[in-house]
């Protein structure tokens, strides 16, 4: 009688669950030997690389604020004056090397974890680490740097719609953190609504009260 040996590593199981649940193991490529069966899981290249591993490159200011012990708004105010993140950090007792290390280490850990779980290939891991290093190094040395999320999308919410993220998240039935993750991944409110089974009209209706308050404040502004 042939012997069954379960040569499935924890990372392999995690990857299988991530890309198809426990049932995903049944469809994983198999390498057969006479007396045992070995499962091999390979990264699903059909999923965009940055959706498999979110480095957090759209929220560098947010991450830096924690490192320099400032609120996000206070740090943004300093950057709007033309300072760099590195300059602000230095004034707060955090030198350039430490700043880079504390920003990059969590990103590198995410990449290493994804690699160990077979979510990405070794080449993709190398690519992501280089991208993180280049992007963070440039960001902390750029005067007036703005996060993509805060500098672009959040600005549209504030200036064009006067709807805060808390209200949007509530209407969509998700947390503000989840909303931020969606935005980091390039999703629009309409995209998120569709995923949640909501129509655009339903979202607009849900935000109507707050929009009305904004309009009242606008037409009464002196």
GROMACS .gro file of C-alpha atoms in nm:
model
  222
    1UNK     CA    1   0.000   0.000   0.000
    2UNK     CA    2   0.133   0.346  -0.088
    3UNK     CA    3   0.212   0.585   0.191
    4UNK     CA    4   0.064   0.938   0.212
    5UNK     CA    5   0.296   1.206   0.341
    6UNK     CA    6   0.163   1.556   0.384
    7UNK     CA    7   0.450   1.776   0.276
    8UNK     CA    8   0.263   2.103   0.300
    9UNK     CA    9   0.436   2.391   0.471
   10UNK     CA   10   0.245   2.647   0.675
   11UNK     CA   11   0.319   2.918   0.420
   12UNK     CA   12   0.183   2.699   0.144
   13UNK     CA   13  -0.142   2.645   0.332
   14UNK     CA   14  -0.171   3.019   0.396
   15UNK     CA   15  -0.121   3.098   0.029
   16UNK     CA   16  -0.374   2.837  -0.075
   17UNK     CA   17  -0.630   2.980   0.165
   18UNK     CA   18  -0.557   3.332   0.040
   19UNK     CA   19  -0.615   3.248  -0.324
   20UNK     CA   20  -0.899   3.001  -0.297
   21UNK     CA   21  -0.967   2.879   0.053
   22UNK     CA   22  -0.880   2.535   0.178
   23UNK     CA   23  -1.031   2.402  -0.140
   24UNK     CA   24  -0.755   2.579  -0.326
   25UNK     CA   25  -0.518   2.308  -0.213
   26UNK     CA   26  -0.702   2.063  -0.431
   27UNK     CA   27  -0.622   2.267  -0.740
   28UNK     CA   28  -0.261   2.345  -0.657
   29UNK     CA   29   0.001   2.201  -0.894
   30UNK     CA   30   0.120   1.860  -0.770
   31UNK     CA   31   0.450   1.679  -0.803
   32UNK     CA   32   0.400   1.302  -0.767
   33UNK     CA   33   0.651   1.047  -0.642
   34UNK     CA   34   0.599   0.673  -0.599
   35UNK     CA   35   0.525   0.680  -0.230
   36UNK     CA   36   0.434   1.037  -0.149
   37UNK     CA   37   0.256   1.344  -0.277
   38UNK     CA   38   0.403   1.692  -0.251
   39UNK     CA   39   0.197   2.005  -0.306
   40UNK     CA   40   0.360   2.312  -0.459
   41UNK     CA   41   0.186   2.649  -0.459
   42UNK     CA   42   0.299   2.921  -0.699
   43UNK     CA   43   0.205   3.292  -0.686
   44UNK     CA   44  -0.110   3.388  -0.874
   45UNK     CA   45   0.027   3.628  -1.135
   46UNK     CA   46  -0.326   3.716  -1.248
   47UNK     CA   47  -0.354   3.932  -0.934
   48UNK     CA   48  -0.162   4.261  -0.976
   49UNK     CA   49   0.158   4.267  -0.773
   50UNK     CA   50   0.064   4.571  -0.568
   51UNK     CA   51  -0.265   4.414  -0.471
   52UNK     CA   52  -0.083   4.109  -0.343
   53UNK     CA   53   0.153   4.325  -0.137
   54UNK     CA   54   0.051   4.673  -0.021
   55UNK     CA   55   0.376   4.850   0.068
   56UNK     CA   56   0.200   5.157   0.203
   57UNK     CA   57   0.379   5.393  -0.034
   58UNK     CA   58   0.069   5.612  -0.059
   59UNK     CA   59   0.084   5.694   0.312
   60UNK     CA   60   0.447   5.784   0.380
   61UNK     CA   61   0.355   6.110   0.557
   62UNK     CA   62   0.113   5.922   0.781
   63UNK     CA   63   0.380   5.668   0.874
   64UNK     CA   64   0.645   5.936   0.923
   65UNK     CA   65   0.419   6.132   1.159
   66UNK     CA   66   0.428   5.843   1.404
   67UNK     CA   67   0.805   5.818   1.382
   68UNK     CA   68   0.862   6.189   1.452
   69UNK     CA   69   0.584   6.194   1.717
   70UNK     CA   70   0.366   6.454   1.545
   71UNK     CA   71   0.007   6.457   1.432
   72UNK     CA   72  -0.044   6.405   1.061
   73UNK     CA   73  -0.188   6.755   1.027
   74UNK     CA   74   0.107   6.918   1.206
   75UNK     CA   75   0.355   6.733   0.986
   76UNK     CA   76   0.161   6.828   0.674
   77UNK     CA   77   0.168   7.193   0.785
   78UNK     CA   78   0.548   7.180   0.813
   79UNK     CA   79   0.578   7.016   0.472
   80UNK     CA   80   0.351   7.278   0.316
   81UNK     CA   81   0.607   7.536   0.426
   82UNK     CA   82   0.855   7.365   0.194
   83UNK     CA   83   1.036   7.148   0.446
   84UNK     CA   84   1.125   6.787   0.378
   85UNK     CA   85   1.022   6.495   0.597
   86UNK     CA   86   1.390   6.437   0.670
   87UNK     CA   87   1.435   6.797   0.788
   88UNK     CA   88   1.135   6.779   1.018
   89UNK     CA   89   1.253   6.445   1.151
   90UNK     CA   90   1.600   6.583   1.224
   91UNK     CA   91   1.449   6.870   1.420
   92UNK     CA   92   1.258   6.609   1.622
   93UNK     CA   93   1.574   6.413   1.701
   94UNK     CA   94   1.540   6.144   1.432
   95UNK     CA   95   1.833   6.136   1.189
   96UNK     CA   96   1.807   6.051   0.820
   97UNK     CA   97   1.932   5.693   0.850
   98UNK     CA   98   1.694   5.612   1.137
   99UNK     CA   99   1.402   5.768   0.953
  100UNK     CA  100   1.466   5.559   0.643
  101UNK     CA  101   1.513   5.244   0.848
  102UNK     CA  102   1.192   5.286   1.045
  103UNK     CA  103   0.992   5.363   0.732
  104UNK     CA  104   1.140   5.082   0.523
  105UNK     CA  105   1.164   4.796   0.773
  106UNK     CA  106   0.788   4.733   0.796
  107UNK     CA  107   0.767   4.736   0.417
  108UNK     CA  108   1.052   4.489   0.384
  109UNK     CA  109   0.882   4.264   0.639
  110UNK     CA  110   0.561   4.265   0.436
  111UNK     CA  111   0.759   4.164   0.128
  112UNK     CA  112   0.944   3.887   0.313
  113UNK     CA  113   0.618   3.754   0.459
  114UNK     CA  114   0.455   3.752   0.117
  115UNK     CA  115   0.754   3.568  -0.027
  116UNK     CA  116   0.755   3.306   0.248
  117UNK     CA  117   0.383   3.248   0.193
  118UNK     CA  118   0.439   3.207  -0.183
  119UNK     CA  119   0.226   3.513  -0.260
  120UNK     CA  120   0.510   3.658  -0.470
  121UNK     CA  121   0.819   3.526  -0.645
  122UNK     CA  122   1.178   3.602  -0.549
  123UNK     CA  123   1.211   3.836  -0.848
  124UNK     CA  124   0.894   4.019  -0.746
  125UNK     CA  125   1.024   4.051  -0.390
  126UNK     CA  126   1.344   4.207  -0.520
  127UNK     CA  127   1.141   4.445  -0.738
  128UNK     CA  128   0.919   4.553  -0.448
  129UNK     CA  129   1.211   4.612  -0.213
  130UNK     CA  130   1.388   4.827  -0.470
  131UNK     CA  131   1.069   5.023  -0.538
  132UNK     CA  132   1.014   5.081  -0.166
  133UNK     CA  133   1.374   5.196  -0.116
  134UNK     CA  134   1.368   5.432  -0.415
  135UNK     CA  135   1.025   5.578  -0.337
  136UNK     CA  136   1.081   5.634   0.035
  137UNK     CA  137   1.431   5.778  -0.018
  138UNK     CA  138   1.294   6.027  -0.270
  139UNK     CA  139   0.986   6.110  -0.062
  140UNK     CA  140   1.170   6.205   0.258
  141UNK     CA  141   1.405   6.435   0.065
  142UNK     CA  142   1.138   6.619  -0.135
  143UNK     CA  143   1.030   6.960  -0.011
  144UNK     CA  144   0.655   6.987   0.037
  145UNK     CA  145   0.600   6.615  -0.020
  146UNK     CA  146   0.235   6.500  -0.014
  147UNK     CA  147   0.099   6.149   0.008
  148UNK     CA  148  -0.092   6.047  -0.302
  149UNK     CA  149  -0.398   5.963  -0.096
  150UNK     CA  150  -0.398   6.276   0.116
  151UNK     CA  151  -0.266   6.510  -0.149
  152UNK     CA  152  -0.507   6.403  -0.422
  153UNK     CA  153  -0.807   6.196  -0.334
  154UNK     CA  154  -0.879   6.332   0.012
  155UNK     CA  155  -0.843   6.682  -0.128
  156UNK     CA  156  -1.116   6.608  -0.380
  157UNK     CA  157  -1.345   6.487  -0.104
  158UNK     CA  158  -1.286   6.802   0.097
  159UNK     CA  159  -1.289   7.068  -0.172
  160UNK     CA  160  -1.531   6.930  -0.425
  161UNK     CA  161  -1.784   6.735  -0.226
  162UNK     CA  162  -1.739   6.852   0.132
  163UNK     CA  163  -1.801   6.495   0.247
  164UNK     CA  164  -1.571   6.354   0.512
  165UNK     CA  165  -1.428   6.003   0.502
  166UNK     CA  166  -1.621   5.897   0.812
  167UNK     CA  167  -1.954   5.960   0.640
  168UNK     CA  168  -1.846   5.786   0.321
  169UNK     CA  169  -1.729   5.482   0.516
  170UNK     CA  170  -2.056   5.470   0.710
  171UNK     CA  171  -2.267   5.475   0.395
  172UNK     CA  172  -2.054   5.199   0.242
  173UNK     CA  173  -2.077   4.990   0.557
  174UNK     CA  174  -1.701   4.976   0.617
  175UNK     CA  175  -1.450   5.129   0.859
  176UNK     CA  176  -1.241   5.437   0.781
  177UNK     CA  177  -0.930   5.216   0.777
  178UNK     CA  178  -1.091   4.990   0.516
  179UNK     CA  179  -1.186   5.297   0.313
  180UNK     CA  180  -0.825   5.415   0.326
  181UNK     CA  181  -0.705   5.074   0.205
  182UNK     CA  182  -0.945   5.086  -0.087
  183UNK     CA  183  -0.823   5.435  -0.181
  184UNK     CA  184  -0.460   5.319  -0.156
  185UNK     CA  185  -0.545   5.047  -0.407
  186UNK     CA  186  -0.684   5.304  -0.651
  187UNK     CA  187  -1.052   5.232  -0.590
  188UNK     CA  188  -1.319   5.502  -0.631
  189UNK     CA  189  -1.623   5.532  -0.406
  190UNK     CA  190  -1.829   5.395  -0.696
  191UNK     CA  191  -1.596   5.093  -0.724
  192UNK     CA  192  -1.629   5.020  -0.354
  193UNK     CA  193  -2.007   5.062  -0.364
  194UNK     CA  194  -2.030   4.812  -0.649
  195UNK     CA  195  -1.826   4.557  -0.451
  196UNK     CA  196  -2.063   4.608  -0.158
  197UNK     CA  197  -2.373   4.561  -0.373
  198UNK     CA  198  -2.473   4.928  -0.360
  199UNK     CA  199  -2.575   5.144  -0.653
  200UNK     CA  200  -2.441   5.495  -0.704
  201UNK     CA  201  -2.789   5.633  -0.633
  202UNK     CA  202  -2.794   5.453  -0.298
  203UNK     CA  203  -2.459   5.604  -0.203
  204UNK     CA  204  -2.572   5.952  -0.308
  205UNK     CA  205  -2.893   5.911  -0.110
  206UNK     CA  206  -2.694   5.803   0.194
  207UNK     CA  207  -2.475   6.114   0.173
  208UNK     CA  208  -2.762   6.350   0.097
  209UNK     CA  209  -2.810   6.480   0.451
  210UNK     CA  210  -2.446   6.577   0.490
  211UNK     CA  211  -2.440   6.737   0.147
  212UNK     CA  212  -2.746   6.941   0.239
  213UNK     CA  213  -2.572   7.066   0.554
  214UNK     CA  214  -2.269   7.167   0.347
  215UNK     CA  215  -2.488   7.354   0.100
  216UNK     CA  216  -2.670   7.536   0.381
  217UNK     CA  217  -2.338   7.642   0.531
  218UNK     CA  218  -2.216   7.756   0.188
  219UNK     CA  219  -2.517   7.973   0.100
  220UNK     CA  220  -2.513   8.131   0.445
  221UNK     CA  221  -2.141   8.197   0.450
  222UNK     CA  222  -2.053   8.565   0.488
   0.00000   0.00000   0.00000
